[in-house]
Amino acid sequence: MISIRNVSKSYGSFRVLADCSTEVARSEVVVVCGPSGSGKSTLIKCVNGLEPFQRGEIVVNGISVGDPKTDLPGLRSHVGMVFQNFELFPHMTITENLTIAQVEVLGRSREEATERGMGLLDRVGLKAHAGKHPGQLSGGQQQRVAIARALAMDPICMLFDEPTSALDPEMINEVLDVMVELAQEGMTMMVVTHEMGFARKVAHRVIFMDHGRIVEDAKKEDFFGTPRSERAQQFLSKILHH
Amino acid sequence: MHDFDWSSIPGALPFLWDGMKISLEITALAIVAGIVWGTLLALMRLSRFRALSWFAAGYVNLFRSVPLVMVLLWFFLIVPQLLEILLGLAPGTDARLPSAMVGFALFESAYYSEIIRAGIQSVPKGQIAAAHALGMSYGQAMRLVVLPQAFRNMVPLLLTQAIILFQDTSLVYVSALADFFGAAYKVGDRDGRLVELLLFAGAVYFVLCYSASLLARRYQKRAGA
Ligand SMILES: Nc1ncnc2c1ncn2[C@@H]1O[C@H](COP(=O)(O)OP(=O)(O)OP(=O)(O)O)[C@@H](O)[C@H]1O
Ligand SMILES: [Mg+2]
């Protein structure tokens, strides 16, 4: 579904991504972790073309992301993305947040979009908040709306960039629960997170990044058993004993 | 000590009101045109196409570096002739009002575009990323996500600029147009009561502009709360 081949990216002389390669198969859940500044966000944003890259190739569902001829908006419209800071549109109601791209990008009718949006809002347990603005919701609620907004586009895969790291601890689980359910339904997911409980529960593979490199790319069992690289071992012991 | 005599004002009120209508007309048109053209200039300025951003930067710097009075005079001298050529108007047609309006609109858009550019930049980058991630094009992201938020943040500044603009309309006296200030001047000159008329006009400008600025401040407080 997602195939990343020898991708490199630099800001001037600073290398953010160095020769990264990995695959995410259909219905697979891959967790990406690593220290701050290691390039996790950059890598995941390259997958839907939000960040350009200079070398290598990324193919999503048979479409090459880096190809200048690719219709990037078209591709992005069915690759869902969830951000650390939710990024709901503050000037719109929750309903409008859920329907705007369905109507403007996919060309759905307002009724159809509203029906789809409300169904998903119900699914994340927030149907009662349809008429509110994002600022009236808690962080955890906003992130659940953001997930529903992405799902409303009927994505073929979902990208998450630290979806719970801006949340108060007591709100993390309500968001992780939605993501676990999604994973169990067979959604293809690439998730940047340090929530190792989530990784243990639903990930198939774990990728560890350091200084722009994919240092470790292992099956979950192997990663939590005995990570091969010393950096990954250190990192794991640090966040597990935190 | 000057002997004040206000008696020429009541009779002149209809004439002064006509002048006020011209001032308000120029203000309204310059605001609308300034915001539309100013938005386009701001988008050009922020564009990754060099030629566009250079053009916009040049335009803004040019108009911000020359006095408004001079721009108005240029347009007063040039626009009537242009209109004659373009629209085939008879020579000598009174084109003072349109030429003042065009001059104001072009001049003010330079200031509006800077306000709007700052407004666009005040919208967090993550909002644009989220719009693009949903498949929106550049145009859709701007129209649906960035500009609505930018304008909401800018309302107080836009109002302040509108107040300045309204005061600046008094400069059209250089083309002998009877805007509110011009009308007051004419009446005062005719009746030999210039001081009274200009004091009266000043008081009217003050009341209007000060109330508008109180309004702007109130909005700002409410939005900030
Ligand atoms: N626009 C930019 N210009 C220059 N350097 C950048 C830019 N954006 C990111 N970087 C650098 O690229 C590196 C990777 O950034 P990235 O955001 O991908 O890291 P990350 O692994 O997601 O970190 P975090 O855990 O803090 O989110 C960082 O060192 C960052 O400083
Ligand atoms: Mg990051």
XYZ file of C-alpha atoms and ligand atoms in Angstrom:
499
model
C 0.000 0.000 0.000
C 2.779 2.434 0.992
C 6.250 1.850 -0.269
C 9.136 4.123 0.659
C 12.321 3.522 -1.305
C 15.672 5.138 -0.541
C 14.146 8.480 0.353
C 16.531 11.308 1.280
C 15.761 14.890 2.126
C 17.908 17.844 3.167
C 17.344 21.401 4.289
C 20.384 22.990 2.702
C 23.287 20.926 3.981
C 21.269 19.494 6.909
C 20.093 15.933 6.256
C 16.634 15.267 7.683
C 16.075 11.917 5.989
C 18.904 9.651 4.907
C 18.149 6.783 2.571
C 14.937 5.642 4.254
C 13.183 2.532 2.966
C 10.188 0.626 4.276
C 6.887 -0.890 3.232
C 3.436 -0.788 4.744
C 1.183 -3.537 3.460
C -2.600 -3.343 3.234
C -4.199 -3.553 6.693
C -0.831 -3.338 8.338
C -0.230 -1.047 11.324
C 3.292 0.368 11.545
C 4.426 2.459 14.504
C 7.261 4.946 13.990
C 9.214 6.110 17.031
C 12.512 7.774 17.804
C 14.006 10.752 19.593
C 12.917 14.327 18.944
C 14.264 15.704 15.691
C 14.970 12.263 14.232
C 12.778 12.933 11.187
C 9.571 11.041 12.040
C 7.200 13.874 11.151
C 9.152 14.641 8.022
C 8.993 11.019 6.867
C 5.259 10.704 7.430
C 4.588 14.040 5.709
C 6.531 12.876 2.678
C 4.040 10.019 2.286
C 1.194 12.370 1.291
C 3.455 14.931 -0.326
C 3.086 17.624 2.358
C 6.892 17.652 2.438
C 8.842 17.359 -0.791
C 11.920 15.107 -0.874
C 14.920 15.237 -3.134
C 15.838 11.610 -3.667
C 14.181 8.225 -3.747
C 10.600 7.251 -4.403
C 7.371 6.895 -2.443
C 4.512 4.965 -3.993
C 1.064 5.012 -2.408
C -1.510 2.647 -3.839
C 0.429 2.532 -7.116
C 0.827 6.314 -7.403
C 4.264 7.912 -7.193
C 4.117 10.819 -4.735
C 7.263 12.569 -5.955
C 6.277 12.514 -9.633
C 5.586 16.117 -10.719
C 2.734 14.826 -12.900
C 0.921 13.283 -9.929
C -2.355 14.911 -8.891
C -1.323 15.464 -5.269
C -4.663 16.893 -4.056
C -6.381 13.874 -5.612
C -4.024 11.488 -3.837
C -4.278 13.314 -0.504
C -8.059 13.276 -0.639
C -7.946 9.565 0.136
C -4.928 9.453 2.429
C -6.131 10.474 5.882
C -3.859 12.452 8.166
C -4.150 13.298 11.855
C -1.907 15.943 13.418
C -0.422 16.494 16.843
C -2.365 19.757 17.281
C -5.632 18.437 15.781
C -5.832 21.294 13.267
C -9.602 21.447 13.200
C -10.773 24.607 11.441
C -11.661 26.965 14.316
C -14.011 29.179 12.280
C -16.294 26.264 11.392
C -18.662 24.141 13.459
C -17.852 20.476 14.037
C -20.375 19.560 11.323
C -18.746 21.926 8.854
C -15.318 20.554 9.746
C -16.582 17.081 8.910
C -18.299 18.000 5.653
C -16.284 20.800 4.027
C -13.739 18.593 2.238
C -16.332 15.972 1.336
C -18.344 18.662 -0.446
C -15.547 20.812 -1.891
C -13.009 18.086 -2.727
C -15.028 14.915 -3.327
C -18.046 16.746 -4.746
C -20.552 15.016 -2.470
C -23.901 16.635 -1.855
C -24.342 18.425 1.449
C -26.919 15.862 2.620
C -24.689 12.919 1.783
C -21.677 14.574 3.432
C -23.662 15.429 6.558
C -24.989 11.896 6.837
C -21.495 10.425 6.496
C -20.041 12.994 8.917
C -22.717 12.439 11.549
C -22.306 8.679 11.342
C -18.597 9.019 12.094
C -19.160 11.632 14.791
C -21.501 9.172 16.458
C -18.870 6.494 16.158
C -16.310 8.583 18.061
C -19.010 9.342 20.641
C -19.440 13.053 19.981
C -22.741 13.327 18.172
C -24.095 15.763 20.767
C -21.370 18.283 19.879
C -22.169 18.639 16.161
C -23.171 22.295 16.376
C -20.253 23.477 18.515
C -17.002 25.064 17.462
C -13.676 23.256 18.040
C -12.659 25.719 20.767
C -15.578 24.508 22.904
C -14.254 20.932 22.941
C -11.509 19.340 25.036
C -8.275 18.269 23.355
C -9.259 14.621 23.360
C -12.637 15.442 21.833
C -11.026 17.615 19.170
C -8.644 14.853 18.210
C -11.502 12.377 17.907
C -13.295 14.839 15.611
C -10.086 15.174 13.592
C -9.976 11.401 13.153
C -13.633 11.381 12.110
C -12.921 14.200 9.642
C -10.177 12.153 8.014
C -12.324 9.007 7.946
C -15.180 10.898 6.299
C -13.070 11.036 3.136
C -13.091 7.197 2.988
C -9.286 6.980 3.104
C -7.347 3.987 1.826
C -4.814 4.485 4.620
C -4.293 6.744 7.638
C -1.226 8.665 8.769
C -0.929 9.826 12.403
C 1.733 12.253 13.606
C 1.947 12.032 17.410
C -1.851 12.167 17.802
C -1.766 12.027 21.610
C 1.338 13.995 22.574
C -0.473 17.332 22.899
C -3.127 15.821 25.160
C -3.512 15.821 28.916
C -2.810 12.294 30.214
C -6.420 11.605 31.108
C -7.502 12.181 27.504
C -4.955 9.971 25.786
C -6.943 6.776 26.109
C -10.148 8.034 24.535
C -8.133 8.816 21.391
C -6.083 5.603 21.482
C -9.289 3.583 21.843
C -10.592 5.001 18.566
C -7.274 4.213 16.884
C -7.173 0.656 18.255
C -10.661 0.019 16.962
C -9.659 1.375 13.581
C -6.594 -0.874 13.473
C -8.671 -3.897 14.405
C -11.042 -3.151 11.540
C -8.132 -3.530 9.152
C -7.261 0.079 8.360
C -3.760 0.533 6.948
C -2.012 2.840 9.417
C 1.334 4.547 9.813
C 1.515 6.013 13.310
C 4.230 8.222 14.774
C 3.835 7.746 18.522
C 5.633 7.004 21.734
C 2.634 5.181 23.163
C 4.232 1.767 23.417
C 1.055 0.309 24.899
C -0.671 1.106 21.626
C 2.232 -0.400 19.692
C 2.125 -3.610 21.726
C -1.602 -3.946 21.297
C -2.114 -3.368 17.563
C 1.151 -2.696 15.715
C 2.475 -5.266 13.320
C 5.843 -3.590 12.954
C 7.817 -0.893 14.741
C 10.245 1.452 13.023
C 12.872 3.255 15.067
C 14.439 6.394 13.601
C 17.535 8.298 14.657
C 19.251 11.206 12.912
C 17.119 10.821 9.788
C 17.833 7.117 9.419
C 15.619 4.109 9.882
C 17.799 2.302 12.380
C 15.416 -0.493 13.213
C 12.486 -1.895 11.253
C 11.250 -4.992 13.006
C 8.233 -7.105 13.790
C 6.635 -5.920 17.019
C 7.615 -9.098 18.879
C 11.252 -8.719 17.844
C 11.345 -5.005 18.588
C 10.051 -5.371 22.138
C 12.003 -8.575 22.627
C 15.515 -7.594 21.707
C 16.004 -4.537 19.561
C 19.245 -4.998 17.669
C 20.602 -1.448 17.815
C 21.943 0.040 21.001
C 20.205 3.366 20.282
C 16.828 1.664 20.145
C 17.541 -0.201 23.386
C 18.452 3.026 25.160
C 15.415 4.789 23.748
C 13.062 1.994 24.774
C 14.358 1.764 28.305
C 14.065 5.529 28.632
C 10.446 5.789 27.534
C 9.328 2.559 29.202
C 10.697 3.641 32.563
C 9.407 7.130 32.234
C -10.252 87.900 19.590
C -12.220 86.401 16.749
C -15.957 87.058 16.794
C -17.571 83.715 16.115
C -20.578 83.735 13.852
C -22.074 80.294 13.168
C -25.055 81.575 11.228
C -23.855 80.417 7.807
C -23.794 76.750 8.871
C -27.529 75.856 9.073
C -28.232 77.060 5.548
C -25.199 75.233 4.212
C -26.105 71.862 5.744
C -27.609 70.327 2.569
C -24.493 71.278 0.612
C -22.259 69.931 3.373
C -24.275 66.708 3.422
C -23.689 66.302 -0.326
C -19.993 66.708 0.419
C -20.186 64.081 3.162
C -21.816 61.691 0.680
C -18.867 62.134 -1.682
C -16.399 61.512 1.170
C -18.267 58.376 2.213
C -18.553 57.184 -1.377
C -14.826 57.492 -1.949
C -14.132 55.808 1.395
C -16.478 52.900 0.693
C -15.155 52.273 -2.792
C -11.535 52.522 -1.690
C -12.185 50.050 1.148
C -13.818 47.495 -1.125
C -11.284 47.883 -3.924
C -8.448 48.103 -1.418
C -9.438 44.823 0.216
C -9.987 42.971 -3.058
C -6.859 44.247 -4.802
C -4.946 44.225 -1.502
C -5.773 40.531 -1.007
C -4.543 39.718 -4.509
C -1.364 41.722 -3.881
C -0.816 39.929 -0.559
C -1.241 36.537 -2.227
C 1.199 37.561 -4.973
C 3.663 38.811 -2.385
C 3.522 35.446 -0.582
C 3.575 33.449 -3.814
C 6.524 31.215 -4.568
C 6.583 32.616 -8.087
C 9.349 35.213 -7.970
C 7.939 37.482 -10.677
C 4.618 37.811 -8.841
C 6.152 38.488 -5.460
C 8.561 41.048 -6.924
C 5.733 42.832 -8.696
C 3.684 42.999 -5.506
C 6.656 44.127 -3.415
C 7.482 46.826 -5.963
C 3.896 48.032 -6.083
C 3.563 48.222 -2.309
C 6.903 49.970 -1.828
C 6.170 52.468 -4.587
C 2.791 53.537 -3.220
C 3.990 53.589 0.354
C 6.875 55.858 -0.558
C 5.007 58.677 -2.282
C 2.598 61.134 -0.644
C -1.078 60.473 -1.244
C -1.609 64.049 -2.354
C 0.764 63.509 -5.250
C -0.858 60.261 -6.315
C -4.215 62.039 -6.332
C -2.820 64.828 -8.480
C -1.301 62.383 -10.970
C -4.603 60.615 -11.295
C -6.452 63.901 -11.516
C -4.237 64.848 -14.441
C -4.001 61.452 -16.170
C -7.258 59.576 -15.626
C -9.599 62.009 -17.427
C -7.451 61.738 -20.531
C -7.309 57.955 -20.224
C -11.077 57.782 -19.922
C -11.471 59.995 -22.960
C -9.302 57.632 -24.955
C -10.647 54.354 -23.530
C -14.335 55.173 -23.336
C -14.471 57.817 -26.033
C -15.791 60.421 -23.590
C -16.064 63.959 -24.833
C -13.070 66.066 -23.802
C -13.786 68.101 -20.721
C -16.166 65.548 -19.145
C -15.974 65.849 -15.368
C -13.919 62.811 -14.358
C -12.699 64.191 -11.035
C -14.686 61.775 -8.894
C -13.705 58.588 -10.770
C -10.092 59.686 -10.935
C -10.031 60.394 -7.197
C -11.608 56.999 -6.559
C -9.094 55.152 -8.727
C -6.202 57.003 -7.106
C -7.460 56.218 -3.615
C -8.167 52.580 -4.390
C -4.731 51.956 -5.871
C -2.981 53.835 -3.070
C -4.900 52.245 -0.233
C -4.509 48.698 -1.586
C -0.801 49.023 -0.881
C -1.576 49.542 2.819
C -4.356 46.961 2.878
C -2.119 44.360 1.271
C 0.407 44.709 4.098
C -2.318 44.276 6.711
C -3.748 41.299 4.843
C -0.320 39.733 4.351
C 0.289 39.877 8.095
C -3.200 38.424 8.635
C -2.500 35.497 6.311
C 0.800 34.853 8.048
C -0.936 34.879 11.432
C -2.839 31.708 10.470
C -0.842 28.725 11.807
C 0.982 26.678 9.159
C -0.697 23.548 10.507
C -4.040 24.826 9.243
C -2.730 24.951 5.690
C -1.189 21.501 6.083
C -4.533 20.160 7.349
C -6.392 21.721 4.415
C -3.942 20.215 1.941
C -4.036 16.852 3.716
C -7.792 16.770 3.072
C -7.108 17.153 -0.642
C -7.813 20.867 -0.958
C -6.032 22.769 -3.708
C -4.097 25.975 -2.990
C -7.149 28.022 -3.965
C -9.546 26.014 -1.804
C -7.203 26.108 1.196
C -6.937 29.900 0.876
C -10.621 30.558 0.274
C -12.090 28.115 2.790
C -9.499 27.915 5.546
C -6.846 30.652 5.536
C -8.581 33.854 4.407
C -11.663 33.513 6.646
C -9.404 33.160 9.695
C -7.043 35.879 8.482
C -9.861 38.385 8.008
C -11.361 37.563 11.373
C -8.022 38.374 13.012
C -7.690 41.550 10.965
C -11.044 43.256 11.600
C -9.696 45.833 14.112
C -6.752 46.753 11.878
C -8.966 47.000 8.807
C -11.314 49.305 10.701
C -8.432 51.483 11.857
C -7.197 51.721 8.289
C -10.710 52.647 7.132
C -10.758 55.511 9.640
C -7.430 56.817 8.354
C -8.744 56.480 4.818
C -11.872 58.464 5.632
C -9.715 61.292 6.963
C -7.445 61.098 3.947
C -10.377 61.665 1.599
C -10.147 65.340 2.580
C -7.073 65.484 0.339
C -9.242 65.382 -2.770
C -9.565 69.145 -2.312
C -6.528 69.295 -4.650
C -8.846 68.383 -7.512
C -11.398 70.975 -6.351
C -13.919 68.223 -5.605
C -16.520 69.241 -3.068
C -16.112 66.417 -0.568
C -17.086 67.224 3.026
C -13.910 69.167 3.728
C -13.979 70.845 0.311
C -17.628 71.823 0.793
C -16.956 73.310 4.220
C -14.028 75.245 2.806
C -16.106 76.596 -0.062
C -18.930 77.775 2.214
C -16.520 79.372 4.661
C -14.645 81.102 1.881
C -17.854 82.406 0.320
C -19.259 83.800 3.587
C -15.939 84.910 5.038
C -16.453 82.416 7.900
C -13.608 80.026 7.206
C -12.611 79.525 10.854
C -16.136 78.591 11.946
C -16.670 76.212 9.028
C -13.342 74.486 9.496
C -13.925 74.142 13.246
C -17.327 72.654 12.493
C -15.897 70.267 9.883
C -13.123 69.268 12.293
C -15.675 68.503 15.000
C -17.675 66.326 12.593
C -14.562 64.404 11.515
C -13.599 63.945 15.161
C -16.980 62.639 16.279
C -17.246 60.197 13.373
C -13.681 58.881 13.556
C -13.549 58.685 17.321
C -16.814 56.730 17.529
C -15.576 54.368 14.833
C -12.323 53.802 16.692
C -14.230 53.096 19.925
C -16.208 50.544 17.961
C -13.015 48.957 16.665
C -11.595 48.781 20.173
C -14.750 47.199 21.481
C -14.627 44.538 18.777
C -10.978 43.888 19.541
C -11.733 43.431 23.247
C -14.572 41.062 22.523
C -12.520 39.016 20.050
C -9.582 38.930 22.440
C -11.630 37.827 25.425
N 11.777 23.863 7.590
C 12.880 23.330 8.178
N 14.098 23.871 7.966
C 15.202 23.364 8.540
N 15.193 22.285 9.340
C 14.007 21.688 9.596
C 12.794 22.184 9.033
N 11.785 21.387 9.458
C 12.358 20.450 10.244
N 13.690 20.628 10.335
C 14.620 19.785 11.106
O 14.507 18.483 10.627
C 14.694 17.563 11.687
C 13.593 16.551 11.689
O 12.391 17.184 12.029
P 11.057 16.348 12.321
O 10.004 17.317 12.652
O 10.791 15.419 11.193
O 11.483 15.518 13.611
P 10.582 14.599 14.529
O 11.261 13.282 14.576
O 9.179 14.627 14.074
O 10.734 15.303 15.938
P 9.653 15.531 17.095
O 9.618 14.274 17.904
O 10.214 16.678 17.858
O 8.346 15.853 16.444
C 14.788 18.379 12.952
O 16.142 18.433 13.355
C 14.297 19.729 12.572
O 14.972 20.730 13.282
Mg 7.365 15.440 14.880
